XYZ file of C-alpha atoms in Angstrom:
662
model
C 17.241 -18.267 8.767
C 17.726 -17.403 5.304
C 15.391 -15.229 3.314
C 14.165 -18.026 1.072
C 13.601 -20.241 4.377
C 11.517 -17.197 6.133
C 9.450 -16.956 2.752
C 8.432 -20.334 2.990
C 7.793 -20.906 6.398
C 4.105 -19.875 6.390
C 1.520 -20.848 9.124
C -1.720 -22.194 8.057
C -3.786 -19.585 6.420
C -0.937 -17.959 5.009
C 0.774 -17.915 1.641
C 4.601 -16.771 0.939
C 5.137 -13.823 -1.180
C 7.109 -15.567 -3.742
C 4.541 -18.408 -3.801
C 1.629 -16.285 -4.521
C 3.863 -14.342 -7.323
C 4.473 -17.476 -8.973
C 0.995 -18.351 -8.677
C -0.140 -15.103 -10.691
C 2.458 -15.349 -13.085
C 1.931 -18.758 -13.950
C -2.031 -19.013 -13.743
C -2.176 -15.204 -15.088
C -4.561 -15.785 -18.227
C -7.089 -18.186 -16.391
C -7.243 -15.843 -13.472
C -7.568 -12.754 -15.473
C -10.684 -14.682 -17.468
C -11.946 -15.867 -14.033
C -12.098 -12.062 -13.156
C -13.554 -10.648 -16.523
C -16.419 -13.255 -16.619
C -17.282 -12.450 -13.034
C -17.237 -8.852 -12.876
C -20.803 -6.996 -14.017
C -21.541 -6.553 -17.454
C -22.429 -2.948 -16.918
C -18.734 -1.879 -16.944
C -18.414 -2.059 -20.494
C -15.742 -4.469 -22.332
C -13.033 -2.124 -22.047
C -13.558 -1.205 -18.576
C -14.046 -4.913 -17.546
C -10.513 -5.756 -19.257
C -8.607 -3.031 -17.402
C -10.355 -4.121 -14.142
C -9.844 -7.700 -14.427
C -6.324 -7.063 -14.878
C -6.241 -4.745 -11.938
C -7.852 -7.132 -9.861
C -5.491 -10.019 -10.600
C -2.246 -7.846 -10.242
C -3.514 -6.729 -6.768
C -4.189 -10.209 -5.853
C -0.509 -10.312 -4.712
C -0.732 -10.207 -0.945
C 2.010 -9.539 1.805
C 2.896 -12.695 3.521
C -0.848 -13.198 4.890
C -3.949 -13.849 3.589
C -5.811 -11.976 6.068
C -9.430 -11.917 5.978
C -9.785 -14.259 3.162
C -8.369 -16.845 5.526
C -9.911 -15.734 8.864
C -13.602 -15.805 7.192
C -13.624 -19.102 5.567
C -11.259 -22.269 5.786
C -8.586 -22.692 3.058
C -9.899 -24.290 -0.020
C -8.231 -27.656 -0.846
C -6.691 -28.290 -4.197
C -6.599 -32.046 -5.478
C -3.007 -32.712 -5.864
C -3.074 -34.392 -9.488
C -5.729 -31.612 -11.180
C -4.326 -29.886 -14.105
C -0.780 -30.075 -12.192
C -1.681 -27.757 -9.790
C -0.152 -29.118 -6.278
C 0.126 -25.814 -4.491
C -2.824 -24.714 -2.005
C -1.656 -21.015 -2.794
C -3.544 -21.239 -6.294
C -6.617 -21.761 -4.311
C -5.978 -18.650 -1.900
C -5.014 -16.514 -5.024
C -8.307 -17.624 -6.647
C -10.227 -16.574 -4.071
C -8.613 -13.505 -3.496
C -9.444 -12.647 -7.144
C -12.981 -13.656 -6.886
C -13.642 -11.924 -3.516
C -12.499 -8.597 -5.441
C -14.368 -9.438 -8.566
C -17.519 -9.845 -6.233
C -16.839 -6.584 -4.269
C -16.015 -4.516 -7.185
C -19.672 -2.948 -7.475
C -20.637 -3.395 -3.956
C -21.651 0.118 -1.840
C -20.961 0.086 1.920
C -24.003 0.787 4.311
C -24.926 4.395 4.071
C -23.308 5.076 0.788
C -25.282 7.777 -1.292
C -26.868 5.698 -4.072
C -26.273 8.437 -6.420
C -22.313 7.849 -6.295
C -20.658 5.064 -7.826
C -19.299 2.215 -5.544
C -16.091 3.209 -3.548
C -13.645 0.757 -5.482
C -14.649 2.551 -8.436
C -13.067 5.650 -7.558
C -9.794 4.463 -6.706
C -7.389 4.893 -9.456
C -5.556 1.409 -10.282
C -3.237 0.059 -12.632
C -3.260 -0.679 -15.644
C -4.219 2.796 -17.018
C -5.084 3.305 -20.895
C -4.996 6.586 -22.237
C -6.545 7.071 -25.706
C -7.459 3.576 -26.666
C -10.174 1.326 -26.272
C -9.615 -2.473 -25.266
C -11.964 -5.291 -25.712
C -11.374 -8.951 -26.634
C -12.066 -10.123 -30.150
C -15.741 -10.872 -31.504
C -16.867 -14.391 -31.249
C -19.899 -16.230 -32.908
C -23.133 -16.092 -32.029
C -23.071 -19.001 -29.388
C -20.469 -16.929 -27.648
C -22.637 -13.920 -27.541
C -25.957 -15.819 -26.406
C -23.655 -17.311 -23.614
C -22.569 -14.006 -22.967
C -26.258 -12.535 -22.707
C -27.270 -15.787 -20.303
C -24.433 -14.955 -17.947
C -25.096 -11.299 -17.984
C -28.803 -12.129 -16.492
C -27.661 -14.158 -13.362
C -25.896 -12.676 -10.071
C -22.390 -12.581 -10.146
C -21.777 -15.077 -7.453
C -23.688 -17.638 -9.760
C -21.449 -16.468 -12.663
C -18.263 -17.137 -10.570
C -19.675 -20.434 -9.732
C -20.535 -21.512 -13.308
C -16.764 -20.557 -14.588
C -15.356 -22.545 -11.665
C -17.491 -25.470 -12.773
C -17.010 -25.233 -16.557
C -13.592 -23.702 -16.844
C -11.660 -24.643 -14.446
C -13.385 -28.142 -13.770
C -13.481 -27.890 -10.334
C -15.508 -30.570 -8.377
C -18.681 -29.233 -6.832
C -17.316 -29.490 -2.947
C -14.440 -27.337 -3.880
C -16.653 -24.673 -5.677
C -18.745 -24.122 -2.494
C -15.614 -24.144 -0.378
C -13.917 -21.934 -2.892
C -17.151 -19.630 -2.923
C -17.099 -19.215 0.958
C -13.237 -18.508 1.126
C -14.263 -15.540 -1.269
C -17.161 -14.554 1.019
C -20.270 -15.795 -0.649
C -23.048 -16.353 1.603
C -24.752 -19.591 1.120
C -22.748 -20.889 -1.191
C -24.676 -24.040 -1.837
C -27.863 -22.189 -3.086
C -24.982 -20.294 -5.303
C -24.089 -23.523 -6.885
C -27.500 -24.559 -7.647
C -28.274 -21.528 -9.385
C -24.883 -22.097 -11.211
C -26.273 -25.492 -12.527
C -29.379 -24.291 -13.502
C -27.273 -21.874 -15.705
C -25.239 -24.980 -17.020
C -28.564 -26.661 -18.030
C -29.908 -23.537 -20.070
C -26.299 -23.231 -21.897
C -25.906 -26.401 -23.065
C -22.816 -28.921 -22.883
C -20.253 -26.917 -25.264
C -19.827 -23.927 -22.346
C -16.160 -25.058 -21.645
C -15.331 -24.602 -25.489
C -17.207 -21.657 -25.549
C -15.671 -20.136 -22.423
C -12.446 -20.616 -23.665
C -12.889 -18.688 -26.873
C -11.473 -15.207 -27.756
C -14.877 -13.557 -26.867
C -14.178 -14.058 -23.138
C -10.306 -13.776 -23.273
C -9.217 -10.428 -21.449
C -5.647 -11.256 -22.568
C -6.059 -11.027 -26.205
C -7.485 -7.792 -27.239
C -8.118 -5.474 -30.095
C -7.253 -1.667 -29.750
C -9.533 0.995 -31.345
C -9.127 4.602 -30.697
C -11.376 6.680 -28.617
C -13.874 9.140 -30.018
C -11.352 11.629 -31.673
C -13.985 14.384 -32.475
C -15.312 13.918 -28.838
C -11.539 14.494 -27.547
C -11.051 17.554 -29.394
C -14.017 18.899 -28.140
C -13.131 18.258 -24.723
C -9.826 19.658 -25.150
C -11.387 22.958 -26.803
C -14.031 22.974 -23.792
C -11.364 22.515 -21.439
C -9.710 25.755 -22.933
C -13.055 27.833 -22.902
C -13.861 26.792 -19.506
C -10.259 28.115 -18.278
C -10.968 31.167 -20.057
C -14.646 31.898 -18.674
C -13.250 30.791 -15.011
C -10.485 33.608 -15.682
C -13.171 35.999 -16.839
C -15.576 35.481 -13.974
C -12.542 36.177 -11.658
C -11.661 39.326 -13.044
C -15.478 40.552 -12.662
C -15.712 39.382 -9.140
C -12.536 41.191 -8.426
C -13.976 44.432 -9.704
C -17.375 44.363 -7.790
C -19.588 43.770 -11.107
C -20.359 40.348 -9.893
C -22.988 41.853 -7.367
C -24.878 44.137 -9.776
C -25.295 41.153 -12.396
C -26.372 38.207 -9.703
C -29.910 39.560 -9.694
C -30.175 39.248 -13.633
C -28.823 35.872 -14.038
C -31.695 34.097 -12.000
C -34.053 31.882 -13.395
C -37.675 31.458 -12.128
C -38.000 27.750 -10.912
C -41.139 25.964 -11.950
C -42.303 22.560 -13.418
C -41.952 22.460 -17.144
C -44.382 20.448 -19.113
C -41.861 18.370 -20.838
C -37.850 17.817 -20.707
C -35.877 20.424 -22.737
C -33.867 19.121 -25.945
C -30.794 20.213 -23.632
C -31.477 17.129 -21.497
C -31.818 14.680 -23.780
C -29.118 11.824 -23.590
C -26.784 11.492 -26.531
C -24.317 8.414 -26.910
C -20.917 8.724 -28.511
C -20.520 7.169 -31.819
C -17.933 4.377 -30.467
C -19.801 2.960 -27.513
C -21.416 0.379 -29.490
C -18.201 -1.446 -30.046
C -16.958 -1.127 -26.412
C -19.959 -2.253 -24.564
C -21.286 -5.536 -23.341
C -25.024 -4.199 -23.375
C -25.669 -4.111 -27.131
C -29.335 -2.354 -27.223
C -30.910 1.102 -28.246
C -28.857 2.652 -25.288
C -25.589 2.026 -27.723
C -27.291 3.717 -30.534
C -25.855 7.124 -31.283
C -28.063 10.320 -32.078
C -27.508 10.573 -36.006
C -29.534 12.933 -38.575
C -28.564 16.120 -39.957
C -31.210 17.773 -37.331
C -29.953 16.408 -33.917
C -29.359 20.012 -33.029
C -32.373 21.595 -34.185
C -33.866 22.520 -30.734
C -37.243 23.904 -32.451
C -38.097 20.793 -33.973
C -37.038 18.598 -31.058
C -39.468 20.640 -28.586
C -42.208 20.159 -30.764
C -41.525 16.385 -30.984
C -41.037 16.075 -27.006
C -44.374 18.350 -27.006
C -46.135 16.237 -28.950
C -45.160 13.340 -26.877
C -45.985 14.821 -23.517
C -49.271 16.063 -24.823
C -50.355 15.623 -28.161
C -52.293 18.683 -29.961
C -55.512 18.187 -31.653
C -54.987 16.765 -35.247
C -52.000 14.355 -34.317
C -52.288 11.083 -35.100
C -51.398 8.725 -32.113
C -50.105 4.910 -32.698
C -49.494 3.230 -29.164
C -48.519 -0.562 -29.458
C -50.238 -3.203 -27.586
C -49.352 -3.087 -23.786
C -47.546 0.026 -24.103
C -47.729 2.970 -22.248
C -48.269 6.555 -23.486
C -46.697 8.273 -20.536
C -44.547 11.626 -21.060
C -41.202 11.243 -21.347
C -38.881 10.537 -18.323
C -35.517 12.416 -17.649
C -33.824 9.555 -19.225
C -34.597 9.882 -22.637
C -32.464 9.323 -25.133
C -32.163 10.972 -28.666
C -31.546 8.379 -31.539
C -32.310 10.412 -34.583
C -33.436 13.567 -35.894
C -33.741 14.268 -39.721
C -35.679 14.355 -42.854
C -36.876 11.254 -44.558
C -39.028 11.720 -47.919
C -41.219 14.579 -47.226
C -40.886 14.111 -43.539
C -39.086 15.624 -40.417
C -38.432 12.671 -38.065
C -37.433 12.142 -34.759
C -36.625 8.821 -32.829
C -36.618 8.571 -28.868
C -35.746 5.701 -26.511
C -36.445 6.042 -22.872
C -35.142 2.410 -21.615
C -38.784 0.848 -22.212
C -39.814 2.479 -25.380
C -39.133 3.510 -28.486
C -40.961 6.711 -30.030
C -41.292 8.095 -33.245
C -42.215 11.750 -34.125
C -42.815 12.761 -37.752
C -44.361 16.106 -39.188
C -44.705 16.852 -42.581
C -42.545 19.425 -44.608
C -45.751 20.804 -45.773
C -47.113 22.987 -42.997
C -50.453 21.989 -43.861
C -49.924 18.355 -42.637
C -50.605 16.897 -39.864
C -47.941 15.400 -37.323
C -47.870 11.770 -36.082
C -46.868 10.074 -33.077
C -46.145 6.304 -32.606
C -44.848 4.256 -29.132
C -43.643 0.822 -29.290
C -41.918 -1.250 -26.349
C -38.461 -2.067 -26.475
C -37.558 -3.145 -22.986
C -34.822 -5.966 -22.631
C -33.823 -5.249 -26.560
C -30.814 -6.879 -27.680
C -28.425 -7.012 -30.523
C -31.270 -8.614 -32.756
C -34.319 -6.724 -31.540
C -32.412 -3.268 -31.420
C -30.850 -3.905 -34.826
C -33.485 -1.547 -36.715
C -36.328 0.638 -36.072
C -39.180 1.832 -38.785
C -38.318 5.399 -39.746
C -40.939 5.836 -42.536
C -44.159 4.101 -43.944
C -45.592 5.358 -47.066
C -47.663 3.478 -49.980
C -47.005 0.210 -48.613
C -43.469 0.432 -48.041
C -41.274 1.187 -44.911
C -37.472 2.710 -44.525
C -35.383 1.637 -41.362
C -32.955 3.238 -39.393
C -30.196 0.501 -38.752
C -28.162 -0.070 -35.730
C -24.328 1.570 -35.764
C -23.373 -2.224 -35.577
C -25.280 -3.493 -38.710
C -22.521 -4.132 -41.358
C -24.930 -5.308 -44.005
C -28.604 -5.132 -44.978
C -30.408 -7.270 -47.396
C -34.109 -8.224 -48.336
C -35.403 -12.017 -49.088
C -38.795 -13.534 -49.746
C -39.811 -16.081 -46.984
C -41.810 -17.549 -49.694
C -38.987 -18.106 -51.850
C -36.462 -19.878 -49.713
C -33.966 -21.144 -52.610
C -33.623 -17.367 -53.794
C -30.615 -15.590 -52.502
C -30.988 -12.249 -50.307
C -31.173 -8.930 -52.569
C -28.764 -6.090 -51.452
C -30.176 -3.215 -49.668
C -28.771 0.242 -49.784
C -28.227 1.892 -46.393
C -27.363 5.702 -46.279
C -24.348 6.996 -44.269
C -26.865 7.723 -41.328
C -28.033 4.025 -41.450
C -31.325 4.858 -42.952
C -32.214 2.214 -45.803
C -34.111 2.133 -49.038
C -37.654 1.304 -49.233
C -38.908 -2.062 -48.610
C -42.326 -3.470 -49.376
C -44.254 -4.121 -46.472
C -45.380 -7.601 -45.834
C -49.022 -8.510 -46.920
C -52.256 -8.052 -44.533
C -54.256 -11.108 -43.070
C -55.363 -12.960 -46.146
C -53.347 -12.478 -49.205
C -49.888 -14.221 -49.058
C -48.020 -14.169 -52.235
C -44.677 -12.970 -50.806
C -43.385 -12.040 -47.469
C -40.588 -9.545 -47.576
C -38.102 -9.919 -44.601
C -34.722 -8.137 -43.750
C -31.730 -9.917 -43.551
C -28.907 -7.945 -41.488
C -25.433 -8.994 -40.689
C -23.699 -7.896 -37.574
C -20.301 -5.861 -37.377
C -17.235 -8.326 -36.600
C -16.383 -6.073 -34.034
C -19.303 -7.388 -31.555
C -20.067 -11.217 -33.048
C -18.492 -12.696 -36.196
C -20.416 -14.093 -38.938
C -23.944 -13.411 -37.508
C -26.655 -12.759 -39.823
C -30.248 -12.945 -38.548
C -33.837 -12.182 -40.000
C -36.356 -9.538 -38.860
C -39.956 -8.853 -39.902
C -41.951 -5.694 -40.223
C -45.307 -6.628 -38.140
C -46.770 -3.092 -37.595
C -44.721 -1.644 -34.769
C -41.688 0.374 -34.637
C -39.338 -2.213 -33.801
C -39.372 -5.337 -36.636
C -39.729 -9.059 -34.950
C -36.578 -11.299 -34.763
C -37.103 -14.608 -36.602
C -35.474 -17.443 -35.252
C -35.573 -21.438 -35.756
C -34.967 -24.678 -33.798
C -33.965 -27.811 -35.715
C -35.027 -31.254 -35.544
C -33.385 -33.066 -32.497
C -30.063 -35.009 -33.715
C -29.967 -38.459 -32.405
C -27.655 -38.371 -29.044
C -27.071 -34.589 -29.490
C -27.517 -32.098 -26.656
C -31.228 -30.148 -26.716
C -30.774 -27.600 -29.513
C -31.100 -23.743 -28.954
C -32.867 -21.410 -30.937
C -30.379 -20.349 -33.794
C -30.764 -17.628 -36.601
C -33.117 -18.810 -39.437
C -30.631 -17.850 -42.324
C -29.718 -21.531 -42.976
C -31.335 -23.457 -45.983
C -33.076 -25.967 -43.728
C -34.478 -23.067 -41.580
C -35.516 -20.974 -44.557
C -37.540 -23.953 -46.034
C -39.333 -24.528 -42.605
C -40.275 -20.926 -42.490
C -41.489 -20.829 -46.056
C -44.246 -23.423 -44.511
C -45.125 -21.075 -41.740
C -44.428 -17.414 -43.399
C -48.116 -16.839 -44.044
C -49.101 -17.250 -40.345
C -46.827 -13.713 -39.452
C -49.347 -11.299 -40.738
C -52.069 -12.481 -38.465
C -49.556 -11.340 -35.905
C -49.193 -7.814 -36.787
C -49.994 -5.122 -34.138
C -50.042 -7.775 -31.472
C -46.829 -6.726 -29.620
C -44.634 -9.527 -30.406
C -40.676 -9.033 -30.273
C -39.648 -12.349 -31.653
C -41.133 -15.644 -33.530
C -39.569 -19.154 -33.164
C -40.185 -22.148 -35.282
C -39.413 -25.280 -33.603
C -39.113 -28.245 -35.776
C -39.395 -30.863 -32.770
C -40.484 -34.221 -34.483
C -40.218 -35.920 -37.587
C -42.446 -39.170 -38.243
C -42.564 -41.611 -41.194
C -46.207 -41.840 -42.488
C -48.394 -45.083 -42.440
C -48.621 -47.019 -46.006
C -45.408 -45.763 -47.298
C -46.938 -41.831 -47.194
C -43.605 -40.354 -47.026
C -42.379 -38.302 -43.632
C -44.059 -35.745 -41.911
C -42.443 -32.766 -39.422
C -44.109 -31.317 -36.613
C -43.297 -27.847 -35.733
C -44.169 -25.177 -32.899
C -44.310 -21.839 -33.796
C -43.778 -19.478 -30.728
C -44.549 -16.032 -30.525
C -43.120 -14.169 -27.764
C -44.377 -10.585 -26.578
C -42.716 -7.623 -25.160
C -44.968 -8.038 -21.897
C -43.608 -11.705 -21.526
C -46.232 -14.317 -22.492
C -46.514 -15.882 -25.752
C -48.806 -17.713 -28.256
C -47.768 -21.065 -30.086
C -49.201 -22.557 -32.822
C -48.459 -26.545 -33.541
C -48.302 -27.301 -37.448
C -47.905 -30.450 -39.480
C -46.321 -30.593 -42.820
C -45.594 -33.651 -45.004
C -43.032 -34.244 -47.627
C -45.701 -34.465 -50.349
C -46.429 -30.846 -50.055
C -44.826 -28.259 -52.136
C -41.870 -26.040 -50.813
C -44.019 -23.238 -49.730
C -47.521 -24.670 -48.853
C -48.826 -23.722 -45.899
C -48.154 -26.020 -42.751
C -51.693 -27.439 -41.197
C -52.355 -25.922 -38.028
C -53.285 -28.888 -35.375
C -52.947 -26.889 -32.153
C -52.860 -23.954 -30.446
C -52.713 -22.125 -27.135
C -52.513 -18.518 -25.815
C -50.246 -17.087 -23.255
C -48.570 -20.074 -22.547
C -44.574 -21.046 -21.762
C -44.873 -24.060 -24.109
C -42.477 -24.319 -26.708
C -40.030 -21.711 -25.041
C -36.896 -22.646 -22.613
C -39.342 -22.701 -19.714
C -41.638 -25.099 -21.470
C -39.248 -27.379 -23.546
C -41.914 -30.276 -23.859
C -44.435 -30.838 -26.092
C -47.169 -33.193 -27.718
C -49.694 -32.822 -30.649
C -51.901 -35.076 -32.487
C -53.514 -34.894 -36.140
C -55.910 -36.603 -37.877
C -54.519 -37.896 -41.427
C -55.700 -39.497 -44.668
C -53.824 -41.949 -46.542
C -53.537 -42.421 -50.300
C -55.791 -45.411 -49.733
C -58.393 -43.690 -48.120
C -57.993 -45.085 -44.809
C -57.919 -42.754 -41.621
C -55.192 -42.616 -39.194
C -54.788 -40.467 -35.962
C -50.983 -39.728 -35.646
C -49.120 -37.984 -32.515
C -45.787 -36.868 -32.132
C -43.635 -35.460 -28.824
C -40.632 -33.665 -28.505
C -37.031 -35.412 -27.435
C -37.871 -36.345 -23.972
C -41.240 -37.864 -24.793
C -40.843 -41.752 -24.135
C -44.484 -42.988 -24.865
C -47.615 -41.677 -25.901
C -51.535 -42.525 -24.231
C -54.385 -41.918 -26.444
C -58.091 -42.354 -24.692
C -61.474 -41.626 -26.250
C -62.398 -42.845 -29.555
C -59.228 -44.342 -29.780
C -57.814 -46.211 -26.886
C -53.876 -47.115 -27.529
C -50.562 -47.175 -25.833
C -47.239 -46.438 -27.667
C -43.642 -46.454 -26.793
C -41.454 -43.735 -28.335
C -42.305 -40.453 -29.485
C -44.446 -40.836 -32.575
C -47.891 -42.786 -32.573
C -49.811 -43.523 -35.718
C -52.731 -45.627 -35.279
C -56.033 -46.310 -37.669
C -59.154 -44.033 -36.348
C -62.302 -42.494 -37.235
C -62.267 -39.485 -39.697
C -62.130 -36.886 -36.830
C -62.150 -38.955 -33.467
C -62.671 -37.663 -30.333
C -59.570 -38.193 -28.529
C -57.245 -37.040 -25.131
C -53.599 -37.402 -26.220
C -50.807 -37.430 -23.379
C -47.269 -38.161 -23.306
C -44.851 -39.808 -20.989
C -41.652 -38.133 -20.218
C -38.553 -39.730 -18.875
C -38.690 -38.086 -15.550
C -42.201 -39.781 -14.961
C -44.055 -36.607 -15.655
C -47.442 -36.941 -17.696
C -47.934 -33.972 -20.497
C -50.866 -33.032 -21.939
C -51.312 -32.228 -25.613
C -50.844 -28.219 -26.663
C -54.184 -26.282 -27.006
C -56.623 -28.098 -29.157
C -57.268 -28.738 -32.841
C -59.455 -26.323 -34.327
C -63.031 -26.980 -35.048
C -63.169 -28.350 -38.716
């Protein structure tokens, strides 16, 4: 029997070596993309690229598929799907999946402080002196990546098999089983939930260069850090040689007693224990938040200042002004505290810390007679927008910000001037901005300044967004969800930088001062319905404004504005609710009503629902039923009514909140 015949003569559950090699070469890009998307996001983009290539290259078997074939039936591949007729494709794909899913798995009894054993084995390819990462995509790709990072790896793999590979659900279940995934049907259901959250354009997004680990950019590693490591290596070698010489001469015994330190509990961590991130980390990580901020400022090595800041955080001395944001703890700094900034801003020395859940600002006047201050705000689960800036100084109604290292451009704009362009904002080399006027207090609302920031193309292309100062250290992210289009899929919140978004926000901006110091992390303006008014009265837009807090719950305002109103006239609040899921991705259906008076003096009851509403029922002073998403019926001036909507799936939906007392 010839060599080729021996290679082709495989039993069920086996794959010939030449067949597997052909599959890997032919499907290499798709297999690498599958591995890259399945691997944990905590690896960072550089490491994920290298590991994805290594897993695909190691998927080449001998003459047997071994445990993959023995633990699950061989996946079936349709003959005509995308030209694949070789079942070896499914077997190689299962090998890649199994390896990707097991990459960060620890064996039973493995010490928790050690990394998973698979990460300790050196594998090819190896890259020295360069960082590799896929080219940046748009904001939609970044949003999809964030969604995928929040689900388990098996669900990510199933999602990619459904959307990218186009496999039927039955084949996905079979392939997951072949890859050793327990309860694959439950995993498939989780992947379908991800698909609903991500929208219908996911296949196009998954094929974008944001997730293409075969088309990468290169950047050098931290050159200064490499130089310091080189110098440190020589210094360490010299110290070791000196210690050996001392030990040989017997001096070590006499000096040992003098080098011991008295053990004891210290009241605070020391400056030497603070975490410091290197300057290039933000460009090579999938976790773009405060953990990617480097330590900046001219006084990061001032141990005396850092010690005073840590001591004030641990136990503020009398006279220290302490401000703790809503739903934020003031417990002392933990061991994983990270230094973000230490320097002089204006007439004050400022230190910024981050401990994974909170950001802390310590300030002390340069004048020794002044009292220091300490401010603490929540920052858990921050992202590219909510970790984009921190308030570093407040004085005389103006604030200065320390921007994130991925911010390439900063502007200011007035939400009450939607047609005016943004004004450039100067930023120092350290990332500190010039002073920006704070928003007005509750009541006065002549202007409402916000920051418009643009991310570096290294992490996302053409991504600009708005943040507003509502009194905490972390500015609040402002977003916008446009009106539903005819036949279009449900729209996700997007950045509030388009002309339509700015015009909508101009009617809601004056509601923002009422949210000061309330622990808000993001506010979304959702224009959920448009309605023609009776008696040719023009049109109206219904909006739901949701303020989401760091602790989870959110408050909503339902507002109503007409085309006859001026461009910046505040919208009329017609409903409100507190601590609710309404107007979020977990509460995507809404209905509300409002009384309205036509130019003729006649009174009407108006109601409108979101895209899944197919009918509206009214009881009370007005009794009527209307098909469709909007309703307009003659009514008393201030009717006492109950409004409910009928959804397409047969469910009933109550009106959001209640109208304020008039």
